[in-house]
Coordinates of C-alpha atoms and ligand atoms in Angstrom, one line a residue:
X1 CA 90.5 43.5 233.8
X2 CA 92.0 40.0 233.2
X3 CA 95.5 41.4 233.8
X4 CA 94.6 41.4 237.4
X5 CA 94.2 37.7 237.8
X6 CA 95.4 34.5 239.4
X7 CA 96.1 31.5 237.3
X8 CA 95.6 28.1 238.9
X9 CA 97.6 25.2 237.3
X10 CA 95.5 22.1 237.5
X11 CA 97.2 18.9 238.5
X12 CA 94.0 17.0 239.0
X13 CA 93.0 17.9 242.5
X14 CA 89.4 17.5 243.3
X15 CA 89.6 20.9 245.0
X16 CA 91.0 23.1 242.2
X17 CA 87.6 24.6 241.3
X18 CA 87.3 25.5 244.9
X19 CA 90.6 27.5 244.8
X20 CA 89.2 29.5 241.9
X21 CA 86.0 30.2 243.6
X22 CA 87.7 31.3 246.8
X23 CA 89.8 33.8 244.9
X24 CA 86.9 35.1 242.9
X25 CA 84.8 35.5 246.0
X26 CA 87.6 37.9 247.1
X27 CA 86.9 40.0 244.0
X28 CA 89.8 38.8 241.9
X29 CA 89.5 36.9 238.6
X30 CA 90.9 33.4 238.8
X31 CA 91.0 30.7 236.2
X32 CA 92.0 27.1 236.1
X33 CA 94.2 25.9 233.3
X34 CA 95.7 22.4 232.7
X35 CA 99.3 22.0 234.1
X36 CA 100.5 21.3 230.5
X37 CA 99.5 24.8 229.2
X38 CA 102.7 26.1 227.5
X39 CA 104.5 28.8 229.6
X40 CA 104.1 31.5 227.0
X41 CA 100.4 31.0 227.0
X42 CA 100.3 31.2 230.8
X43 CA 102.3 34.4 230.7
X44 CA 100.1 35.9 227.9
X45 CA 97.4 36.0 230.5
X46 CA 99.5 38.3 232.6
X47 CA 98.7 36.8 235.9
X48 CA 99.7 38.5 239.1
X49 CA 100.1 35.2 240.9
X50 CA 100.1 31.5 240.0
X51 CA 98.8 28.7 242.2
X52 CA 99.8 25.2 241.6
X53 CA 97.0 22.8 242.7
X54 CA 97.1 19.5 244.4
X55 CA 96.9 16.3 242.5
X56 CA 96.8 12.5 242.8
X57 CA 100.2 11.7 241.3
X58 CA 103.6 11.4 243.0
X59 CA 106.3 13.7 241.8
X60 CA 109.0 11.1 241.8
X61 CA 107.2 8.7 239.5
X62 CA 108.2 8.6 235.8
X63 CA 105.8 10.7 233.7
X64 CA 104.2 12.5 236.7
X65 CA 102.7 15.9 235.7
X66 CA 105.3 18.6 235.6
X67 CA 105.9 22.1 234.4
X68 CA 108.6 24.2 232.8
X69 CA 110.9 25.3 235.6
X70 CA 111.2 28.7 234.0
X71 CA 107.8 29.5 235.4
X72 CA 109.4 30.1 238.8
X73 CA 111.7 32.8 237.4
X74 CA 109.2 35.2 235.8
X75 CA 108.9 37.5 238.8
X76 CA 105.4 36.2 239.4
X77 CA 104.7 35.0 242.9
X78 CA 103.8 31.3 243.1
X79 CA 101.9 29.3 245.7
X80 CA 102.2 25.6 245.6
X81 CA 99.5 23.6 247.4
X82 CA 100.2 19.9 248.3
X83 CA 101.2 18.3 244.9
X84 CA 102.2 21.9 244.0
X85 CA 104.5 22.1 247.0
X86 CA 106.0 18.7 246.3
X87 CA 106.5 19.4 242.6
X88 CA 108.2 22.7 243.4
X89 CA 110.5 21.1 245.9
X90 CA 111.3 18.3 243.4
X91 CA 112.0 20.6 240.5
X92 CA 114.2 23.0 242.6
X93 CA 116.4 20.2 243.8
X94 CA 114.8 19.2 247.1
X95 CA 113.5 15.7 248.0
X96 CA 110.0 14.3 248.2
X97 CA 109.3 10.7 249.4
X98 CA 106.5 8.6 250.5
X99 CA 105.7 9.1 254.1
X100 CA 105.4 6.2 256.5
X101 CA 101.8 6.6 256.7
X102 CA 99.4 8.8 254.7
X103 CA 98.0 11.8 256.5
X104 CA 94.3 12.6 255.9
X105 CA 92.3 15.0 258.0
X106 CA 92.9 17.8 260.4
X107 CA 96.3 18.6 261.6
X108 CA 97.7 21.4 263.7
X109 CA 99.8 23.9 261.8
X110 CA 102.5 25.7 263.8
X111 CA 103.8 28.8 262.2
X112 CA 107.6 29.2 262.3
X113 CA 107.7 32.7 260.8
X114 CA 105.0 34.9 262.2
X115 CA 106.3 37.8 260.0
X116 CA 105.6 35.9 256.8
X117 CA 103.1 37.9 254.6
X118 CA 101.3 34.6 253.9
X119 CA 100.5 34.3 257.6
X120 CA 99.6 37.9 258.3
X121 CA 96.9 38.0 261.0
X122 CA 96.9 34.3 261.5
X123 CA 97.4 32.7 265.0
X124 CA 100.6 30.7 265.5
X125 CA 98.6 27.5 266.0
X126 CA 95.6 26.6 263.8
X127 CA 93.9 23.6 262.3
X128 CA 94.6 22.8 258.6
X129 CA 93.3 20.0 256.4
X130 CA 95.8 17.4 255.1
X131 CA 95.4 14.9 252.4
X132 CA 98.7 13.3 251.3
X133 CA 100.9 10.2 251.0
X134 CA 104.1 11.9 250.1
X135 CA 106.0 14.7 252.0
X136 CA 109.0 16.9 251.7
X137 CA 112.0 15.2 253.2
X138 CA 114.6 17.8 252.1
X139 CA 113.7 21.4 251.2
X140 CA 115.2 22.7 248.0
X141 CA 118.0 25.2 248.2
X142 CA 116.9 28.8 248.8
X143 CA 113.7 27.6 250.7
X144 CA 113.1 28.0 254.4
X145 CA 110.6 26.4 256.6
X146 CA 107.9 28.8 257.7
X147 CA 105.4 26.3 259.2
X148 CA 105.3 22.7 260.3
X149 CA 103.0 20.0 261.9
X150 CA 104.2 17.2 264.1
X151 CA 104.6 15.0 261.1
X152 CA 105.8 17.2 258.2
X153 CA 107.2 20.4 256.8
X154 CA 103.9 22.2 256.3
X155 CA 105.0 25.5 254.7
X156 CA 108.1 26.7 252.9
X157 CA 109.2 30.0 251.4
X158 CA 111.8 31.1 248.8
X159 CA 112.5 34.8 249.3
X160 CA 114.4 35.4 246.1
X161 CA 111.8 33.9 243.8
X162 CA 108.8 34.8 246.0
X163 CA 107.5 31.2 246.1
X164 CA 105.3 29.9 248.9
X165 CA 104.5 26.2 249.4
X166 CA 102.0 24.6 251.7
X167 CA 101.4 20.9 252.3
X168 CA 97.8 21.4 253.5
X169 CA 94.7 22.4 251.6
X170 CA 94.0 26.1 252.4
X171 CA 91.1 26.1 250.0
X172 CA 88.8 23.8 252.0
X173 CA 86.8 25.1 254.9
X174 CA 88.3 22.5 257.3
X175 CA 91.4 24.7 257.2
X176 CA 90.4 27.2 259.9
X177 CA 92.4 30.1 258.4
X178 CA 92.8 28.8 254.9
X179 CA 90.8 31.5 253.2
X180 CA 92.8 34.1 255.1
X181 CA 96.0 32.6 253.8
X182 CA 94.8 32.6 250.3
X183 CA 93.6 36.2 250.7
X184 CA 97.1 37.0 252.0
X185 CA 98.6 35.4 248.9
X186 CA 96.3 37.2 246.6
X187 CA 96.5 40.7 248.1
X188 CA 99.8 40.9 250.2
X189 CA 102.0 38.7 248.0
X190 CA 100.5 38.9 244.5
X191 CA 99.3 42.4 245.0
X192 CA 96.0 41.9 243.2
X193 CA 93.3 44.5 243.2
X194 CA 89.6 43.8 243.8
X195 CA 87.9 44.4 240.5
X196 CA 86.1 41.2 239.6
X197 CA 82.4 41.9 240.1
X198 CA 79.3 40.7 238.2
X199 CA 78.5 44.3 237.3
X200 CA 81.8 44.7 235.5
X201 CA 81.3 41.3 234.0
X202 CA 78.0 42.2 232.5
X203 CA 79.2 45.4 231.0
X204 CA 82.3 43.9 229.5
X205 CA 80.4 40.9 228.2
X206 CA 77.7 42.9 226.6
X207 CA 80.4 45.0 224.8
X208 CA 82.1 41.8 223.6
X209 CA 78.9 40.2 222.4
X210 CA 78.1 43.4 220.4
X211 CA 81.5 43.3 218.8
X212 CA 81.5 39.6 218.0
X213 CA 78.1 39.4 216.6
X214 CA 77.9 42.7 214.7
X215 CA 74.7 42.7 212.7
X216 CA 74.4 38.9 212.4
X217 CA 71.7 36.8 214.0
X218 CA 72.0 34.5 217.0
X219 CA 70.0 31.4 217.9
X220 CA 69.6 29.9 221.4
X221 CA 67.9 26.9 222.8
X222 CA 66.0 28.2 225.8
X223 CA 65.1 25.6 228.3
X224 CA 63.9 27.7 231.2
X225 CA 66.8 26.5 233.3
X226 CA 69.1 29.0 234.9
X227 CA 72.1 28.8 232.5
X228 CA 70.3 29.1 229.2
X229 CA 68.0 31.8 230.6
X230 CA 70.8 34.0 231.9
X231 CA 72.7 33.5 228.7
X232 CA 69.6 34.5 226.7
X233 CA 69.0 37.6 228.8
X234 CA 72.5 38.7 228.6
X235 CA 72.7 38.3 224.8
X236 CA 69.3 40.0 224.5
X237 CA 70.6 42.9 226.4
X238 CA 73.4 43.2 224.0
X239 CA 71.8 42.7 220.6
X240 CA 68.0 42.7 221.2
X241 CA 66.0 41.2 218.4
X242 CA 69.0 39.8 216.6
X243 CA 68.5 37.0 219.1
X244 CA 65.9 34.3 218.5
X245 CA 65.3 31.7 221.2
X246 CA 63.7 28.3 220.5
X247 CA 61.8 26.8 223.4
X248 CA 60.8 23.2 222.8
X249 CA 57.8 21.9 224.7
X250 CA 58.6 18.2 224.8
X251 CA 55.5 17.3 226.7
X252 CA 57.9 16.2 229.5
X253 CA 58.1 19.6 231.2
X254 CA 56.8 20.7 234.6
X255 CA 53.4 22.1 234.9
X256 CA 52.8 25.4 233.0
X257 CA 56.5 25.5 232.2
X258 CA 56.0 26.9 228.7
X259 CA 53.6 29.5 230.0
X260 CA 56.0 30.7 232.7
X261 CA 58.9 30.9 230.3
X262 CA 56.9 32.9 227.8
X263 CA 55.6 35.2 230.5
X264 CA 59.0 36.0 232.0
X265 CA 61.2 36.1 229.0
X266 CA 58.7 36.8 226.2
X267 CA 56.2 39.3 227.7
X268 CA 58.4 40.9 230.4
X269 CA 61.8 40.9 228.7
X270 CA 60.4 41.1 225.1
X271 CA 62.6 38.4 223.8
X272 CA 61.9 36.8 220.5
X273 CA 61.0 33.3 221.5
X274 CA 59.7 30.6 219.2
X275 CA 57.7 28.1 221.3
X276 CA 57.5 24.7 219.6
X277 CA 54.8 22.3 220.7
X278 CA 56.4 19.0 220.1
X279 CA 54.6 16.9 222.8
X280 CA 53.1 14.5 220.3
X281 CA 56.3 13.9 218.5
X282 CA 58.2 13.1 221.7
X283 CA 55.5 10.9 223.2
X284 CA 55.0 8.9 220.1
X285 CA 58.7 8.2 219.8
X286 CA 58.8 7.2 223.4
X287 CA 55.7 4.9 223.3
X288 CA 56.5 1.6 224.9
X289 CA 60.1 2.3 225.6
X290 CA 61.0 1.6 229.2
X291 CA 64.8 1.3 229.3
X292 CA 66.2 4.5 230.8
X293 CA 69.2 5.0 228.5
X294 CA 67.0 4.3 225.5
X295 CA 64.6 6.9 226.6
X296 CA 67.4 9.5 227.2
X297 CA 68.7 8.8 223.7
X298 CA 65.4 9.1 222.0
X299 CA 64.6 12.4 223.8
X300 CA 68.1 13.8 223.1
X301 CA 67.9 12.9 219.4
X302 CA 64.4 14.2 219.0
X303 CA 65.3 17.4 220.6
X304 CA 68.1 18.0 218.1
X305 CA 65.8 17.2 215.2
X306 CA 63.1 19.6 216.4
X307 CA 65.7 22.3 217.0
X308 CA 67.4 21.8 213.6
X309 CA 64.0 22.0 211.8
X310 CA 63.2 25.3 213.6
X311 CA 66.7 26.6 213.0
X312 CA 66.3 25.8 209.3
X313 CA 63.3 28.1 209.0
X314 CA 65.4 31.0 210.0
X315 CA 67.8 32.8 207.7
X316 CA 71.1 34.5 208.3
X317 CA 71.8 32.9 211.6
X318 CA 75.5 32.9 212.2
X319 CA 75.9 32.1 215.9
X320 CA 74.5 29.5 218.2
X321 CA 74.5 30.6 221.8
X322 CA 74.7 28.2 224.7
X323 CA 74.7 28.4 228.4
X324 CA 77.9 26.6 229.0
X325 CA 79.4 27.4 232.4
X326 CA 82.9 27.2 233.8
X327 CA 82.7 23.9 235.5
X328 CA 81.7 22.3 232.1
X329 CA 84.8 23.9 230.6
X330 CA 87.2 22.8 233.3
X331 CA 85.6 19.3 233.2
X332 CA 86.3 19.0 229.5
X333 CA 89.9 20.0 229.8
X334 CA 90.5 18.2 233.0
X335 CA 93.7 16.2 233.6
X336 CA 91.8 13.5 235.5
X337 CA 91.4 10.1 234.1
X338 CA 88.2 9.2 232.3
X339 CA 85.4 8.7 234.8
X340 CA 82.7 6.1 234.3
X341 CA 79.6 7.2 232.6
X342 CA 76.9 6.7 235.2
X343 CA 74.3 8.2 232.9
X344 CA 74.5 9.9 229.5
X345 CA 74.6 13.7 230.0
X346 CA 71.6 15.4 231.4
X347 CA 71.6 18.3 229.0
X348 CA 69.4 17.8 226.1
X349 CA 70.7 21.2 224.9
X350 CA 74.0 19.5 223.9
X351 CA 73.7 20.1 220.2
X352 CA 75.8 18.2 217.6
X353 CA 79.2 19.7 216.7
X354 CA 78.5 19.5 212.9
X355 CA 76.0 22.4 213.1
X356 CA 77.4 25.2 210.9
X357 CA 77.3 27.9 213.5
X358 CA 79.9 29.8 215.5
X359 CA 79.5 29.2 219.2
X360 CA 78.6 32.1 221.5
X361 CA 79.0 31.1 225.2
X362 CA 78.8 34.2 227.3
X363 CA 78.9 32.3 230.7
X364 CA 81.9 30.2 229.9
X365 CA 83.9 31.9 232.6
X366 CA 81.4 31.8 235.4
X367 CA 80.6 29.4 238.3
X368 CA 77.0 28.6 239.0
X369 CA 76.6 31.1 241.9
X370 CA 78.1 33.8 239.6
X371 CA 75.6 32.9 236.9
X372 CA 72.8 33.4 239.4
X373 CA 74.3 36.8 240.5
X374 CA 74.4 37.9 236.9
X375 CA 70.8 36.8 236.4
X376 CA 69.7 38.7 239.4
X377 CA 71.5 41.8 238.3
X378 CA 69.8 41.5 234.9
X379 CA 66.4 41.6 236.7
X380 CA 65.4 37.9 236.2
X381 CA 62.9 37.1 239.0
X382 CA 64.1 35.1 242.0
X383 CA 61.8 32.2 241.4
X384 CA 63.4 31.6 238.0
X385 CA 67.0 32.1 239.3
X386 CA 66.8 29.9 242.4
X387 CA 65.3 27.0 240.6
X388 CA 66.5 23.5 241.3
X389 CA 68.3 21.8 238.4
X390 CA 65.9 20.0 236.0
X391 CA 67.3 17.3 233.8
X392 CA 67.2 17.7 230.0
X393 CA 65.0 14.5 229.5
X394 CA 62.6 16.0 232.0
X395 CA 59.7 14.0 233.3
X396 CA 60.8 11.3 230.8
X397 CA 63.2 10.0 233.4
X398 CA 60.9 10.7 236.4
X399 CA 58.2 8.5 235.0
X400 CA 59.8 5.1 235.5
X401 CA 59.3 2.6 232.7
X402 CA 57.3 3.5 229.7
X403 CA 56.1 7.1 229.3
X404 CA 52.7 8.3 228.2
X405 CA 50.6 11.5 228.4
X406 CA 48.3 10.2 231.1
X407 CA 51.3 9.5 233.4
X408 CA 53.0 12.8 232.5
X409 CA 49.9 14.7 233.4
X410 CA 49.5 12.9 236.7
X411 CA 53.2 13.5 237.6
X412 CA 53.0 17.2 236.6
X413 CA 50.1 17.8 239.1
X414 CA 51.8 15.9 242.0
X415 CA 55.2 17.6 241.4
X416 CA 53.6 21.0 241.3
X417 CA 52.0 20.5 244.7
X418 CA 55.2 19.3 246.2
X419 CA 57.1 22.3 244.9
X420 CA 54.4 24.7 245.8
X421 CA 54.3 23.4 249.4
X422 CA 58.1 23.6 249.7
X423 CA 58.0 27.2 248.7
X424 CA 55.1 28.0 251.0
X425 CA 57.0 26.4 253.9
X426 CA 60.1 28.3 253.1
X427 CA 61.9 25.0 252.5
X428 CA 62.5 25.2 248.7
X429 CA 65.8 27.0 249.1
X430 CA 66.9 24.8 251.9
X431 CA 66.9 21.7 249.8
X432 CA 69.1 21.3 246.7
X433 CA 66.7 19.4 244.5
X434 CA 63.2 18.2 245.0
X435 CA 60.7 16.5 242.7
X436 CA 58.2 13.7 242.4
X437 CA 58.8 10.3 240.7
X438 CA 56.0 8.2 239.3
X439 CA 56.4 4.5 239.6
X440 CA 54.9 1.9 237.2
X441 CA 53.4 0.2 240.2
X442 CA 49.8 0.1 241.1
X443 CA 48.4 -0.8 244.4
X444 CA 45.1 -1.2 246.1
X445 CA 43.6 1.7 248.1
X446 CA 40.2 2.8 249.3
X447 CA 38.4 6.0 248.6
X448 CA 34.9 6.9 249.7
X449 CA 34.3 3.2 250.5
X450 CA 35.4 2.2 247.0
X451 CA 38.3 0.1 246.1
X452 CA 40.9 2.0 244.0
X453 CA 43.8 0.6 242.1
X454 CA 46.2 3.4 241.2
X455 CA 49.8 4.5 240.8
X456 CA 52.4 4.9 243.5
X457 CA 54.5 8.1 243.6
X458 CA 57.7 9.0 245.4
X459 CA 58.7 12.3 246.9
X460 CA 62.4 12.8 246.4
X461 CA 64.4 15.7 248.0
X462 CA 68.1 15.8 248.3
X463 CA 70.7 18.1 249.9
X464 CA 74.0 18.4 248.4
X465 CA 76.8 20.9 247.8
X466 CA 78.3 19.5 244.6
X467 CA 75.8 16.9 243.4
X468 CA 78.5 14.3 243.6
X469 CA 77.3 13.1 246.9
X470 CA 74.0 13.9 248.5
X471 CA 71.8 13.1 251.6
X472 CA 68.1 12.9 251.6
X473 CA 66.5 16.0 253.1
X474 CA 65.2 15.7 256.6
X475 CA 61.8 17.3 255.9
X476 CA 59.5 17.8 258.9
X477 CA 56.8 15.2 259.3
X478 CA 54.0 17.7 259.5
X479 CA 55.2 19.1 256.2
X480 CA 55.3 15.6 254.6
X481 CA 51.8 15.0 256.0
X482 CA 50.5 18.1 254.3
X483 CA 52.0 17.2 251.0
X484 CA 50.7 13.7 251.3
X485 CA 47.2 14.9 252.0
X486 CA 47.2 17.2 249.1
X487 CA 48.6 14.9 246.5
X488 CA 46.5 11.9 247.5
X489 CA 43.3 14.1 247.6
X490 CA 44.0 16.3 244.6
X491 CA 45.8 14.1 242.1
X492 CA 43.6 11.6 240.4
X493 CA 45.7 8.5 239.6
X494 CA 47.9 8.3 242.7
X495 CA 46.7 6.5 245.8
X496 CA 50.0 5.9 247.5
X497 CA 52.9 8.1 248.3
X498 CA 56.3 7.3 249.7
X499 CA 59.4 9.3 250.7
X500 CA 62.8 8.4 249.3
X501 CA 65.4 8.1 252.1
X502 CA 68.4 7.0 250.0
X503 CA 71.6 8.9 250.0
X504 CA 74.0 9.2 247.0
X505 CA 75.9 7.0 246.8
X506 CA 74.7 4.3 246.5
X507 CA 71.5 5.8 245.0
X508 CA 71.5 8.7 242.6
X509 CA 69.3 11.8 243.1
X510 CA 67.3 11.1 240.0
X511 CA 65.8 7.7 239.7
X512 CA 66.8 6.9 236.1
Ligands
LIG601 N1 99.6 12.8 245.5 C1 100.4 13.6 246.4 C2 100.5 12.9 247.8 O1 99.9 11.9 248.0 C3 99.7 15.0 246.5 C4 98.4 14.9 247.2 C5 97.6 16.1 247.0 O2 97.9 17.0 246.3 N2 96.5 16.2 247.7 O3 101.1 13.4 248.7

């Protein structure tokens, strides 16, 4: 199946995952590999087409990311996008220089060769998205111009080598016919066949898991989140009772979380799940600690300890399974510079490397939406698949300041009402992440003529595509009113509720 694939060489563009997703949505497998991957390794993947991504560098600077020129001579069609175009031009003897002014935003592409397979079915004039400082000032020999804008050579073609270059970003939706151009490259130029589907993926992965694992045992930390649940279900399909899942109830989970997980995956799917009640352990370690990073570290460390203890009780376990997904993989091999740590990683499930297990990561090649599709095909109920992300430290970072059981119980109730109402109003799937935060602030209220002095809670709901930036959800007032009435009436311990109207940046989605 992988022999029918597109390889994307990553030069650090923020859009390279998008290219892969676009191609996969067409039913063709695509993977992102760093630009410095040796040529023989690239060829070993037997790609039918290669896409060179954009990137922040300038090709004419010493040490700029580059590739082995031989790549162009393998009889495999190449599409260079932005930096990919500039690099191709530079390596093949053309010239690239800094433009007088940078071009960012929409531009009008005028097609010069309407017969080009890349532009099949695309109108002669269309909007494309530009983001560059440099441009091609002289095309390399053998290349002809097949498209332009009023400020640059926008598309070139080398017939002998079957190389296409475009200065604009076809992968973003602002490029009106961008997806059509990528589709043309994938099917008309690279001659790929549609054969990437989740059904195929499941079948093939189950076969692989069986072969890899044999008669050995596998251990998996089940969190109830989408990734670990889908991984568990897939592995369970392959090897049944050879899989043991460990579910740790940290005391910082949502209301009835352990019950729900045991119901769906234990009772219905008959998975072997060990549910560990570790509430007291976690809460006693957290007592009096209010600094967010300190709380995260304590929770992460405790999780690993509990997990290790449980793992130690099992014999013959050879594999540790994890719900690692493709964006995590790309991220860790990325060519981008180190980005600042805003928070230590959300995933409590990140287990230490020194554990003596072989890793089993059946979702390593999938994007999140693909993981969800796999989950649905495996029969996991929608309400478990469409769940918003939930951070590893759980309520530990949604109770601001020091954490205790009383606060956790209050927050659980309030959060449950908010989520229930979102679902009832058909809003849950229209927002990306929603939850309640409990503040260590008490204020005065009045209830039944009596003075109260209770906690303040915050409703937080954000809309985002990539979780890098987000806006607050514009939830209807009557909806907010309903939630407010219910929480203030039903949850003892909260007498004041506010709605968070901060975007990210400068705020973050979670509060700690
Ligand atoms: N860094 C190059 C430029 O500024 C390429 C930009 C890109 O690939 N988006 O032109």
